[in-house]
């Protein structure tokens, strides 16, 4: 019991809260299903067959474990701490998103659901969802903002190739938040047969918890891998944050190692005093999409439009557990601008031969501030959460190059 | 808790042997003055209870018509503050018709629950329907509202099974709103027979009046619902009248015209 009190990893409580954050703020129509999901998840966690099936698929289908790679030339470039990259970009479908989708679709099938829906911003979660839906033969509908469809065309086509129906969302800012509204509307309408695979550590309880648990494989592997390669744990962890699932997956297994400095990088867009997507730095607590968390909003509680060059970070909220970790001070939440992310994107391409996702480039951008000043015997692990092939059109556009 | 205008209205209608017509419209849609005219005109057009929508950017349980109404409201300066002002102005001329605020929690949370309840009581609000506050979150607003003398009206839906029903009924007051189909506002009308079966089940769990909404667009449909429920709720069809009006004046007359048709439908049914 005393150990429970000294851990950062015990949340959420029985009511789905991390401190004041989290909860179950959804329409009554969805409540019975959310309670049912919670029961199904608790049962699945106790079932060794579930864990075995999931780990088998992660190994043979997703291609885990993903490498922990010593980025020698980035390290040389900054001249400070040793930089390791956790290569989630090498997973099947090119990002960390599939870790969670694989877990959730197995749950969906345990619950006897016949149809899958999801929201997507950059399209990585949509692709991962379409992938697992194809793999298990379930029909799949993906909601995606029109703005995002425009800037993520390759991913839209990938989803369609795998048989998913992609529905353009024309309401609001036509990005991730609006896609989530529309997915929730679909779910309310088709609640009996439909499973909603939420892509990040947000939404009503138990989603923030179960998405985190399915993403924890990232940090658990890093622990093992860094011990093999360096014989000790890292000194700092770095990950980008939109909703925050890749970051939570890396951070959570290390939260109780208090000597490790943890950094979550929000998207500062054009700058924190201009248009941005940094909910913690520029927002305040509110209630949206099933949970209480930091939100970009006006005085009246109307949700503001987020902005980031990266579609995956273009969301006015953040997972509730991150809000809690921010308020208790365990994780340092910082930010990187569009321009800083673009610079880091190019640097990673040129020095390491790795095209990172624009989302992950926000984490890489913070190396500029972190890596230089840390001594050479220190170790930083950066979550390279996805690959950047999907972003080449956006980057070309930003660089004034015509493809 | 204290008797509210809602309790008094339902008791009166029960004595008269008829159901209530509950009309919904969005505050500040398309602008403040027009929506005040609509609000002032609704009791005369036969509205027994008035639900006033509080605009929100992300109404995730609403269909296209009410989403659009919220955006029109916000575009012309709609806010929770001026929604309360609207109610205050209405109350200067009407101290009888029950007013229920309907919307989402974040604007209330941003206003501050304590301040909001104080100002809502002062403005003359009788009840609240907050779509994204299920009974799991009762400590947020439901309990404080009850203590302030405001009814917290809960939604029951086709997914509210026997196991769930007690949680929905507990701490509810004023009336229970049965959402007759799983879906967003503005969806197709349900089969009256299915609704009747669901109401029979719900009545075993509560003595509260039961209002039925979703999919009612015409007087004859309202009459069908009035036969089996204590109230018929219409929102989307009225809100669409605002959207389709060529001018603010037409919006007022067109909404009130439909309200008259709907209330006539409800009043055509005598019970007991």
XYZ file of C-alpha atoms in Angstrom:
675
model
C 0.000 0.000 0.000
C 2.765 2.444 0.963
C 4.291 1.811 -2.451
C 1.002 2.818 -4.081
C 1.182 6.203 -2.388
C 4.687 6.816 -3.692
C 3.991 6.144 -7.311
C 3.033 8.391 -10.206
C 1.689 5.363 -12.044
C -1.393 4.418 -10.017
C -3.914 6.624 -11.840
C -6.657 6.925 -12.724
C -8.793 6.427 -9.618
C -11.993 4.320 -9.768
C -13.936 7.245 -11.166
C -11.456 7.719 -13.983
C -9.745 10.817 -12.629
C -6.115 11.890 -12.532
C -6.390 14.545 -9.825
C -9.149 16.843 -11.119
C -8.585 15.735 -14.722
C -10.232 12.980 -16.753
C -13.725 11.746 -15.880
C -16.658 10.654 -18.029
C -18.281 13.693 -19.622
C -20.389 12.068 -22.340
C -24.005 11.886 -23.457
C -26.160 9.384 -21.577
C -26.564 7.288 -24.752
C -22.889 6.379 -24.542
C -22.599 5.760 -20.814
C -23.776 2.124 -20.738
C -21.318 1.300 -23.498
C -18.441 3.072 -21.802
C -19.110 1.167 -18.596
C -19.265 -2.043 -20.614
C -15.939 -1.170 -22.257
C -14.391 -0.624 -18.845
C -15.567 -4.048 -17.660
C -14.369 -5.710 -20.856
C -10.959 -4.078 -20.506
C -10.582 -5.079 -16.870
C -11.419 -8.661 -17.842
C -9.048 -8.653 -20.793
C -6.212 -7.438 -18.574
C -6.646 -10.514 -16.386
C -6.780 -12.896 -19.326
C -3.336 -14.272 -20.256
C -4.706 -15.286 -23.668
C -5.394 -11.618 -24.476
C -1.854 -10.541 -23.611
C -0.445 -13.447 -25.585
C -2.515 -12.695 -28.667
C -1.587 -9.011 -28.522
C 2.123 -9.582 -28.072
C 2.156 -12.128 -30.886
C 0.549 -9.636 -33.257
C 2.843 -6.829 -32.122
C 5.847 -9.011 -32.852
C 4.893 -10.658 -36.113
C 2.518 -8.128 -37.669
C 3.651 -4.748 -36.325
C 7.324 -5.722 -36.251
C 8.100 -4.952 -32.614
C 10.313 -4.450 -30.859
C 11.270 -1.224 -32.580
C 14.986 -0.344 -32.473
C 16.514 2.058 -29.987
C 19.074 3.695 -32.226
C 22.128 5.720 -31.192
C 21.981 8.839 -33.375
C 25.696 9.398 -33.700
C 25.669 12.349 -36.077
C 22.903 14.256 -34.290
C 24.898 13.710 -31.096
C 28.038 15.079 -32.784
C 26.084 18.010 -34.191
C 24.921 19.208 -30.794
C 28.153 18.207 -29.076
C 26.470 17.360 -25.785
C 24.506 14.422 -24.433
C 24.231 11.116 -26.301
C 21.030 11.034 -28.323
C 19.061 7.836 -28.833
C 16.026 7.625 -31.097
C 13.204 5.200 -30.320
C 12.272 4.130 -33.830
C 8.467 3.952 -33.701
C 8.628 5.144 -37.315
C 9.736 1.628 -38.237
C 6.524 -0.002 -37.048
C 4.113 -1.323 -39.636
C 2.108 1.717 -40.898
C 4.938 4.035 -39.887
C 4.021 5.304 -36.444
C 3.290 4.369 -32.847
C -0.462 4.539 -33.464
C -0.782 0.867 -34.378
C 0.269 -0.282 -30.867
C -3.001 1.106 -29.537
C -5.161 0.119 -32.519
C -4.099 -3.507 -32.240
C -5.047 -3.568 -28.556
C -8.378 -1.855 -29.120
C -9.495 -3.995 -32.047
C -8.870 -7.134 -30.002
C -11.066 -5.603 -27.303
C -13.717 -4.705 -29.882
C -13.855 -8.323 -31.019
C -14.034 -9.593 -27.436
C -17.050 -7.321 -26.997
C -18.649 -8.695 -30.162
C -18.658 -5.339 -31.981
C -19.080 -5.540 -35.745
C -18.042 -2.100 -36.956
C -15.080 0.189 -36.271
C -14.968 3.979 -36.316
C -12.137 6.399 -35.614
C -11.109 10.020 -35.945
C -7.809 11.068 -37.434
C -5.751 14.224 -37.762
C -2.523 13.513 -39.616
C -4.041 10.293 -40.843
C -1.604 8.048 -38.969
C -4.251 6.866 -36.542
C -6.723 6.512 -39.403
C -4.245 4.392 -41.352
C -3.459 2.267 -38.305
C -7.165 1.769 -37.638
C -7.924 0.935 -41.279
C -5.021 -1.506 -41.160
C -6.210 -3.498 -38.163
C -9.806 -3.372 -39.436
C -8.647 -4.895 -42.742
C -6.532 -7.456 -40.909
C -9.553 -8.654 -38.908
C -12.187 -8.136 -41.586
C -14.300 -5.482 -39.858
C -15.898 -2.584 -41.771
C -14.319 0.714 -40.839
C -15.289 4.376 -41.095
C -12.727 7.127 -40.522
C -13.669 10.752 -39.827
C -11.140 13.297 -41.000
C -11.319 17.089 -41.226
C -11.410 18.511 -44.748
C -8.362 20.662 -44.018
C -6.425 17.577 -42.940
C -7.593 15.575 -45.948
C -6.076 18.282 -48.109
C -2.696 18.229 -46.363
C -2.492 14.453 -45.856
C -3.560 13.065 -49.240
C -1.258 10.011 -49.227
C -2.704 8.787 -45.946
C -6.266 9.253 -47.193
C -5.479 7.038 -50.169
C -3.794 4.448 -47.957
C -6.916 4.202 -45.800
C -9.096 3.776 -48.862
C -6.808 1.089 -50.275
C -7.401 -0.914 -47.118
C -11.134 -0.651 -47.544
C -11.928 2.103 -45.065
C -14.564 4.689 -45.770
C -13.082 8.165 -45.197
C -15.703 10.777 -44.361
C -14.656 14.421 -44.778
C -15.708 16.574 -41.836
C -16.800 20.028 -42.888
C -17.787 21.503 -39.522
C -15.781 23.936 -37.382
C -12.068 24.200 -38.127
C -12.263 21.012 -40.211
C -9.402 19.418 -38.303
C -8.918 16.786 -35.597
C -11.303 18.239 -32.984
C -14.142 18.362 -35.484
C -13.364 14.843 -36.687
C -13.670 13.707 -33.075
C -17.046 15.471 -32.699
C -18.289 13.716 -35.812
C -16.988 10.318 -34.687
C -18.803 10.807 -31.367
C -22.006 11.631 -33.287
C -21.625 8.444 -35.317
C -21.047 6.479 -32.125
C -24.145 7.925 -30.427
C -26.146 6.887 -33.483
C -24.686 3.391 -33.939
C -23.804 2.572 -30.376
C -25.142 -0.994 -30.439
C -22.778 -2.474 -33.009
C -19.921 0.026 -33.199
C -16.568 0.254 -31.435
C -14.850 3.642 -31.389
C -11.070 3.316 -31.515
C -9.876 6.597 -29.992
C -6.361 7.398 -31.148
C -4.907 9.218 -28.202
C -4.788 9.236 -24.410
C -7.939 11.369 -24.207
C -11.705 10.918 -24.202
C -13.922 9.520 -21.458
C -12.525 7.029 -18.951
C -11.341 4.285 -19.604
C -9.852 5.496 -22.914
C -6.976 7.589 -21.499
C -5.955 4.610 -19.398
C -6.319 1.890 -21.969
C -4.596 3.836 -24.759
C -1.748 4.551 -22.348
C -1.497 0.904 -21.358
C -1.323 -0.175 -25.004
C 1.351 2.463 -25.724
C 3.429 1.637 -22.644
C 5.197 -0.995 -24.741
C 7.323 1.912 -26.055
C 8.783 2.868 -22.690
C 9.039 -0.720 -21.490
C 11.163 -1.595 -24.507
C 13.313 1.497 -24.032
C 14.061 0.475 -20.441
C 15.262 -2.927 -21.585
C 17.106 -1.665 -24.643
C 19.006 1.137 -22.916
C 20.092 -1.268 -20.186
C 21.474 -3.564 -22.882
C 23.255 -0.788 -24.739
C 24.360 1.550 -21.951
C 23.937 -0.531 -18.816
C 21.886 2.211 -17.217
C 18.686 4.229 -17.540
C 18.620 7.486 -19.547
C 18.878 10.964 -18.010
C 16.175 12.583 -20.086
C 13.166 11.616 -22.215
C 11.731 13.721 -25.005
C 8.497 13.330 -26.971
C 6.047 15.503 -28.889
C 2.498 16.027 -27.619
C -0.765 16.539 -29.440
C -3.191 14.391 -27.477
C -0.059 12.804 -26.072
C -0.186 9.047 -26.684
C 3.353 8.527 -27.952
C 4.668 10.672 -25.107
C 2.631 8.843 -22.485
C 3.806 5.492 -23.856
C 7.427 6.546 -23.474
C 7.060 8.435 -20.181
C 4.786 6.250 -18.111
C 7.178 3.356 -17.420
C 9.753 5.949 -16.224
C 7.533 8.221 -14.123
C 8.711 6.730 -10.838
C 12.399 7.110 -11.767
C 12.529 10.605 -10.375
C 16.127 11.236 -11.469
C 15.001 11.146 -15.091
C 13.996 14.508 -16.524
C 10.980 14.180 -18.776
C 10.063 16.690 -21.480
C 6.828 16.851 -23.467
C 6.946 19.189 -26.453
C 3.731 20.928 -27.500
C 3.236 22.582 -30.869
C 3.789 26.339 -30.580
C 2.635 26.864 -34.180
C 3.464 30.403 -35.271
C 4.444 31.243 -31.675
C 2.740 31.083 -28.291
C 1.576 34.695 -28.683
C 0.070 33.869 -32.105
C -1.768 30.827 -33.496
C -0.637 27.619 -31.784
C -1.735 24.229 -30.397
C -0.100 24.349 -26.945
C -2.997 23.533 -24.593
C -0.893 23.442 -21.433
C 1.086 26.608 -22.119
C -1.764 28.588 -23.639
C -4.952 27.030 -22.259
C -6.777 26.368 -19.016
C -8.798 23.454 -17.605
C -12.139 22.761 -19.248
C -14.349 19.895 -20.416
C -14.382 18.549 -23.979
C -14.623 15.158 -25.680
C -15.426 13.269 -22.523
C -12.750 14.553 -20.181
C -11.582 17.506 -18.137
C -8.193 18.682 -19.277
C -6.306 21.788 -20.397
C -8.014 23.312 -23.429
C -7.517 26.251 -25.733
C -10.672 28.269 -25.151
C -12.025 31.780 -24.808
C -13.519 33.499 -21.747
C -16.953 31.993 -22.469
C -15.623 28.427 -22.620
C -15.895 28.260 -26.408
C -13.175 26.030 -27.828
C -10.511 27.863 -29.831
C -9.038 26.602 -33.061
C -5.578 25.163 -32.712
C -2.841 25.687 -35.250
C 0.200 23.607 -36.069
C 2.052 22.791 -39.279
C 1.675 19.216 -38.111
C -1.853 17.873 -38.518
C -1.292 15.324 -35.753
C -0.657 18.036 -33.148
C -3.412 20.353 -34.355
C -5.765 19.763 -31.411
C -6.936 22.256 -28.756
C -6.729 19.718 -25.906
C -4.346 17.186 -24.400
C -4.747 13.886 -22.556
C -5.909 14.346 -18.933
C -2.987 12.454 -17.428
C -0.615 14.965 -19.043
C -2.620 17.795 -17.464
C -2.150 16.131 -14.105
C 1.576 15.470 -14.645
C 1.912 19.132 -15.607
C 0.169 20.399 -12.489
C 2.118 18.168 -10.095
C 5.335 19.097 -11.892
C 6.583 15.596 -12.735
C 6.891 16.295 -16.466
C 8.279 19.492 -18.007
C 6.013 20.680 -20.780
C 7.760 22.882 -23.320
C 7.062 23.846 -26.909
C 8.524 24.138 -30.398
C 7.293 26.345 -33.250
C 6.441 25.314 -36.809
C 9.765 26.775 -37.956
C 11.792 24.994 -35.269
C 10.112 21.718 -36.194
C 10.836 22.277 -39.890
C 14.504 22.955 -39.142
C 14.737 19.823 -37.006
C 12.982 17.813 -39.726
C 15.630 18.809 -42.269
C 18.491 18.268 -39.849
C 17.353 14.718 -39.081
C 17.022 13.956 -42.811
C 20.494 15.305 -43.569
C 22.418 13.934 -40.591
C 20.731 10.622 -39.932
C 19.091 9.641 -43.214
C 15.786 9.426 -41.403
C 12.729 11.397 -42.537
C 10.838 12.055 -39.305
C 7.154 12.908 -39.042
C 6.495 16.624 -38.544
C 4.930 15.666 -35.205
C 8.109 13.907 -34.040
C 10.157 16.814 -35.432
C 8.779 18.935 -32.586
C 10.482 16.593 -30.121
C 13.688 16.670 -32.182
C 13.518 20.480 -32.247
C 13.828 20.630 -28.483
C 17.236 18.922 -28.691
C 18.514 22.333 -29.718
C 17.749 23.552 -26.189
C 18.412 20.348 -24.271
C 21.239 18.366 -25.889
C 23.905 21.058 -26.195
C 24.021 21.935 -22.529
C 24.023 18.414 -21.163
C 27.468 16.829 -20.662
C 28.606 14.098 -23.054
C 28.097 11.333 -20.525
C 24.378 12.058 -20.281
C 21.788 10.139 -22.300
C 18.638 11.501 -23.949
C 15.998 9.259 -25.515
C 13.767 10.905 -28.120
C 10.603 9.197 -29.286
C 10.704 9.236 -33.059
C 6.996 8.543 -33.075
C 6.450 8.381 -36.818
C 7.993 8.635 -40.237
C 7.660 11.730 -42.369
C 6.858 10.409 -45.838
C 3.295 11.636 -45.363
C 4.604 15.155 -44.696
C 6.766 15.729 -47.752
C 4.084 17.826 -49.504
C 3.620 20.077 -46.473
C 7.370 20.457 -46.062
C 7.925 21.129 -49.765
C 5.233 23.781 -49.581
C 6.814 25.398 -46.522
C 10.214 25.393 -48.223
C 8.784 26.853 -51.435
C 9.616 23.740 -53.467
C 7.248 22.543 -56.172
C 6.895 18.753 -56.464
C -36.212 20.501 -3.096
C -38.182 23.705 -3.628
C -41.084 23.579 -6.061
C -40.085 25.167 -9.363
C -42.114 26.650 -12.198
C -41.559 23.312 -13.960
C -43.183 21.336 -11.139
C -46.113 23.758 -11.015
C -46.610 23.670 -14.789
C -46.665 19.865 -15.020
C -49.022 19.625 -12.037
C -51.380 22.124 -13.660
C -51.380 20.329 -17.028
C -51.953 17.004 -15.361
C -55.029 18.468 -13.649
C -56.186 19.750 -17.049
C -55.670 16.282 -18.506
C -53.209 17.124 -21.254
C -49.546 16.836 -22.139
C -47.055 19.703 -22.382
C -45.532 21.135 -25.534
C -41.842 21.794 -24.928
C -40.177 24.014 -27.517
C -36.463 24.478 -28.024
C -34.615 27.328 -29.642
C -31.022 28.548 -29.610
C -30.261 31.721 -27.655
C -28.990 34.571 -29.795
C -29.905 32.810 -33.050
C -29.683 34.567 -35.439
C -29.122 37.559 -33.147
C -30.075 38.771 -29.678
C -33.134 40.864 -30.554
C -34.672 38.266 -32.846
C -34.242 35.472 -30.336
C -35.781 37.662 -27.620
C -38.831 38.192 -29.859
C -39.064 34.417 -30.417
C -38.774 33.754 -26.691
C -41.421 36.343 -25.836
C -43.755 34.960 -28.504
C -43.483 31.262 -27.576
C -45.863 31.176 -24.580
C -48.559 32.824 -26.718
C -47.916 30.233 -29.428
C -48.639 27.476 -26.940
C -45.240 26.538 -25.538
C -45.779 25.146 -22.041
C -42.080 24.790 -21.272
C -39.239 26.534 -23.131
C -35.793 25.063 -23.586
C -33.177 27.664 -24.434
C -30.040 26.381 -26.125
C -26.727 27.681 -24.809
C -24.400 28.010 -27.799
C -21.244 25.878 -27.858
C -18.540 25.424 -30.491
C -18.471 21.624 -30.184
C -21.974 20.236 -29.681
C -21.092 16.578 -30.125
C -24.567 15.184 -29.497
C -26.303 17.517 -31.936
C -27.124 17.101 -35.591
C -26.408 19.568 -38.389
C -29.327 21.964 -37.735
C -28.523 22.667 -34.087
C -24.774 22.770 -34.794
C -25.452 25.474 -37.368
C -27.732 27.352 -34.957
C -24.959 27.388 -32.361
C -22.490 28.769 -34.871
C -24.948 31.491 -35.975
C -25.442 32.396 -32.344
C -21.721 32.576 -31.612
C -21.071 34.564 -34.796
C -23.487 37.266 -33.646
C -21.974 37.448 -30.160
C -23.837 34.648 -28.379
C -22.465 33.597 -24.997
C -23.670 32.139 -21.719
C -23.698 35.632 -20.244
C -26.061 37.028 -22.862
C -28.192 33.870 -22.713
C -28.846 34.673 -19.055
C -29.557 38.292 -20.002
C -32.140 37.020 -22.497
C -33.912 35.055 -19.772
C -33.882 38.074 -17.428
C -35.522 40.262 -20.073
C -38.125 37.578 -20.758
C -38.905 37.254 -17.060
C -39.837 40.965 -16.873
C -43.020 40.051 -18.737
C -43.528 36.371 -17.860
C -43.088 34.892 -14.423
C -44.940 31.640 -15.124
C -43.488 29.835 -18.144
C -40.722 27.441 -17.094
C -37.326 28.000 -18.704
C -34.795 25.206 -19.096
C -31.252 25.911 -20.280
C -29.875 23.189 -22.517
C -26.312 22.726 -23.684
C -22.846 21.515 -22.796
C -20.825 21.799 -19.635
C -17.729 23.736 -20.669
C -19.311 27.208 -20.932
C -20.859 26.674 -17.477
C -17.553 25.437 -16.085
C -15.757 28.422 -17.595
C -18.348 30.790 -16.066
C -17.797 29.111 -12.679
C -20.479 26.794 -11.300
C -21.211 28.883 -8.219
C -21.478 32.185 -10.114
C -23.499 30.546 -12.843
C -26.087 29.105 -10.449
C -26.398 32.405 -8.638
C -26.926 34.316 -11.884
C -29.229 31.650 -13.340
C -31.506 31.770 -10.297
C -31.519 35.568 -10.499
C -32.369 35.464 -14.212
C -35.296 33.105 -13.603
C -33.961 29.787 -14.898
C -35.868 26.738 -13.645
C -34.004 23.771 -15.015
C -30.813 22.588 -16.709
C -30.168 19.913 -19.313
C -26.428 19.435 -19.672
C -25.854 16.828 -22.333
C -22.336 15.820 -21.310
C -22.954 15.459 -17.564
C -24.109 11.880 -16.892
C -24.860 10.802 -13.321
C -21.206 9.789 -12.902
C -20.446 13.528 -12.781
C -23.305 14.568 -10.467
C -21.031 16.380 -8.048
C -20.040 18.867 -10.786
C -23.361 20.630 -11.271
C -26.375 18.393 -10.611
C -26.122 18.437 -6.808
C -25.161 22.138 -6.537
C -28.029 23.051 -8.910
C -30.531 21.183 -6.800
C -29.290 22.992 -3.718
C -29.756 26.289 -5.548
C -33.360 25.343 -6.391
C -32.814 24.544 -10.076
C -34.037 21.247 -11.550
C -31.433 19.022 -13.146
C -33.179 17.243 -15.979
C -31.600 14.076 -17.193
C -31.789 12.301 -20.525
C -32.788 8.649 -20.750
C -32.148 6.903 -24.068
C -32.833 3.571 -25.765
C -29.481 2.375 -24.384
C -30.583 3.133 -20.813
C -31.305 -0.422 -19.707
C -32.759 -1.694 -16.423
C -29.332 -1.704 -14.860
C -28.654 1.889 -15.834
C -32.082 3.401 -15.196
C -31.708 3.920 -11.411
C -28.530 5.964 -11.985
C -30.360 8.152 -14.492
C -33.396 8.718 -12.304
C -31.440 9.338 -9.108
C -30.985 13.110 -8.480
C -33.170 13.948 -11.501
C -35.910 16.471 -10.920
C -38.438 18.532 -12.889
C -38.992 15.974 -15.600
C -37.164 13.165 -17.360
C -36.313 13.678 -21.020
C -36.604 10.446 -22.999
C -34.482 10.705 -26.140
C -36.480 8.346 -28.278
C -33.709 7.136 -30.580
C -29.977 6.566 -30.258
C -28.654 9.407 -32.339
C -28.068 13.121 -32.599
C -30.745 15.803 -32.596
C -32.662 16.057 -35.844
C -32.598 12.319 -36.545
C -35.604 10.473 -37.988
C -38.759 9.939 -35.929
C -39.110 6.748 -33.892
C -42.064 4.351 -33.997
C -44.636 5.472 -31.396
C -45.140 1.824 -30.393
C -41.457 1.480 -29.496
C -41.602 4.696 -27.517
C -44.679 3.506 -25.621
C -42.891 0.307 -24.648
C -39.846 2.231 -23.402
C -42.021 4.649 -21.407
C -43.760 1.786 -19.689
C -40.370 0.552 -18.521
C -39.216 4.004 -17.383
C -42.425 4.775 -15.490
C -41.735 1.802 -13.248
C -38.571 3.576 -12.099
C -39.822 7.126 -11.618
C -42.852 9.291 -10.885
C -41.344 12.263 -12.724
C -43.197 13.543 -15.792
C -41.607 12.133 -18.943
C -40.978 14.280 -21.988
C -40.225 12.655 -25.315
C -38.119 14.247 -28.024
C -36.116 13.585 -31.201
C -37.686 13.402 -34.622
C -40.939 15.301 -33.954
C -41.503 17.842 -36.736
C -45.280 18.213 -37.267
C -48.457 18.700 -35.251
C -49.734 15.186 -35.939
C -46.474 13.639 -34.724
C -46.604 15.805 -31.602
C -50.158 14.549 -31.008
C -49.001 10.914 -31.277
C -46.360 11.539 -28.622
C -48.800 13.517 -26.428
C -50.960 10.390 -26.232
C -48.235 8.358 -24.547
C -45.927 10.899 -22.856
C -46.301 13.834 -20.476
C -44.640 16.193 -22.932
C -43.499 16.379 -26.554
C -40.223 18.201 -27.242
C -39.442 19.857 -30.583
C -36.121 21.497 -31.399
C -34.589 20.883 -34.790
C -37.736 21.642 -36.814
C -38.102 25.019 -35.050
C -34.419 25.854 -35.394
C -34.596 25.086 -39.113
C -37.303 27.743 -39.428
C -34.725 30.299 -38.270
C -32.150 28.956 -40.723
C -34.549 29.110 -43.655
C -36.010 32.556 -42.939
C -35.255 35.351 -45.402
C -35.232 37.994 -42.663
C -35.202 38.200 -38.847
C -38.892 39.142 -38.841
C -39.714 36.116 -40.947
C -37.704 33.945 -38.547
C -39.914 35.087 -35.666
C -43.203 34.594 -37.488
C -42.153 31.282 -39.031
C -40.998 29.778 -35.705
C -44.147 30.901 -33.924
C -46.348 29.586 -36.729
C -44.837 26.103 -36.365
C -45.032 26.338 -32.565
C -48.769 27.001 -32.902
C -49.213 23.941 -35.120
C -47.240 21.759 -32.700
C -49.020 22.991 -29.579
C -52.385 22.513 -31.293
C -51.348 18.918 -31.982
C -50.407 18.367 -28.342
C -53.581 20.074 -27.081
C -55.799 17.984 -29.378
C -55.139 14.996 -27.135
C -57.165 14.755 -23.944
C -56.215 12.302 -21.244
C -57.788 10.782 -18.125
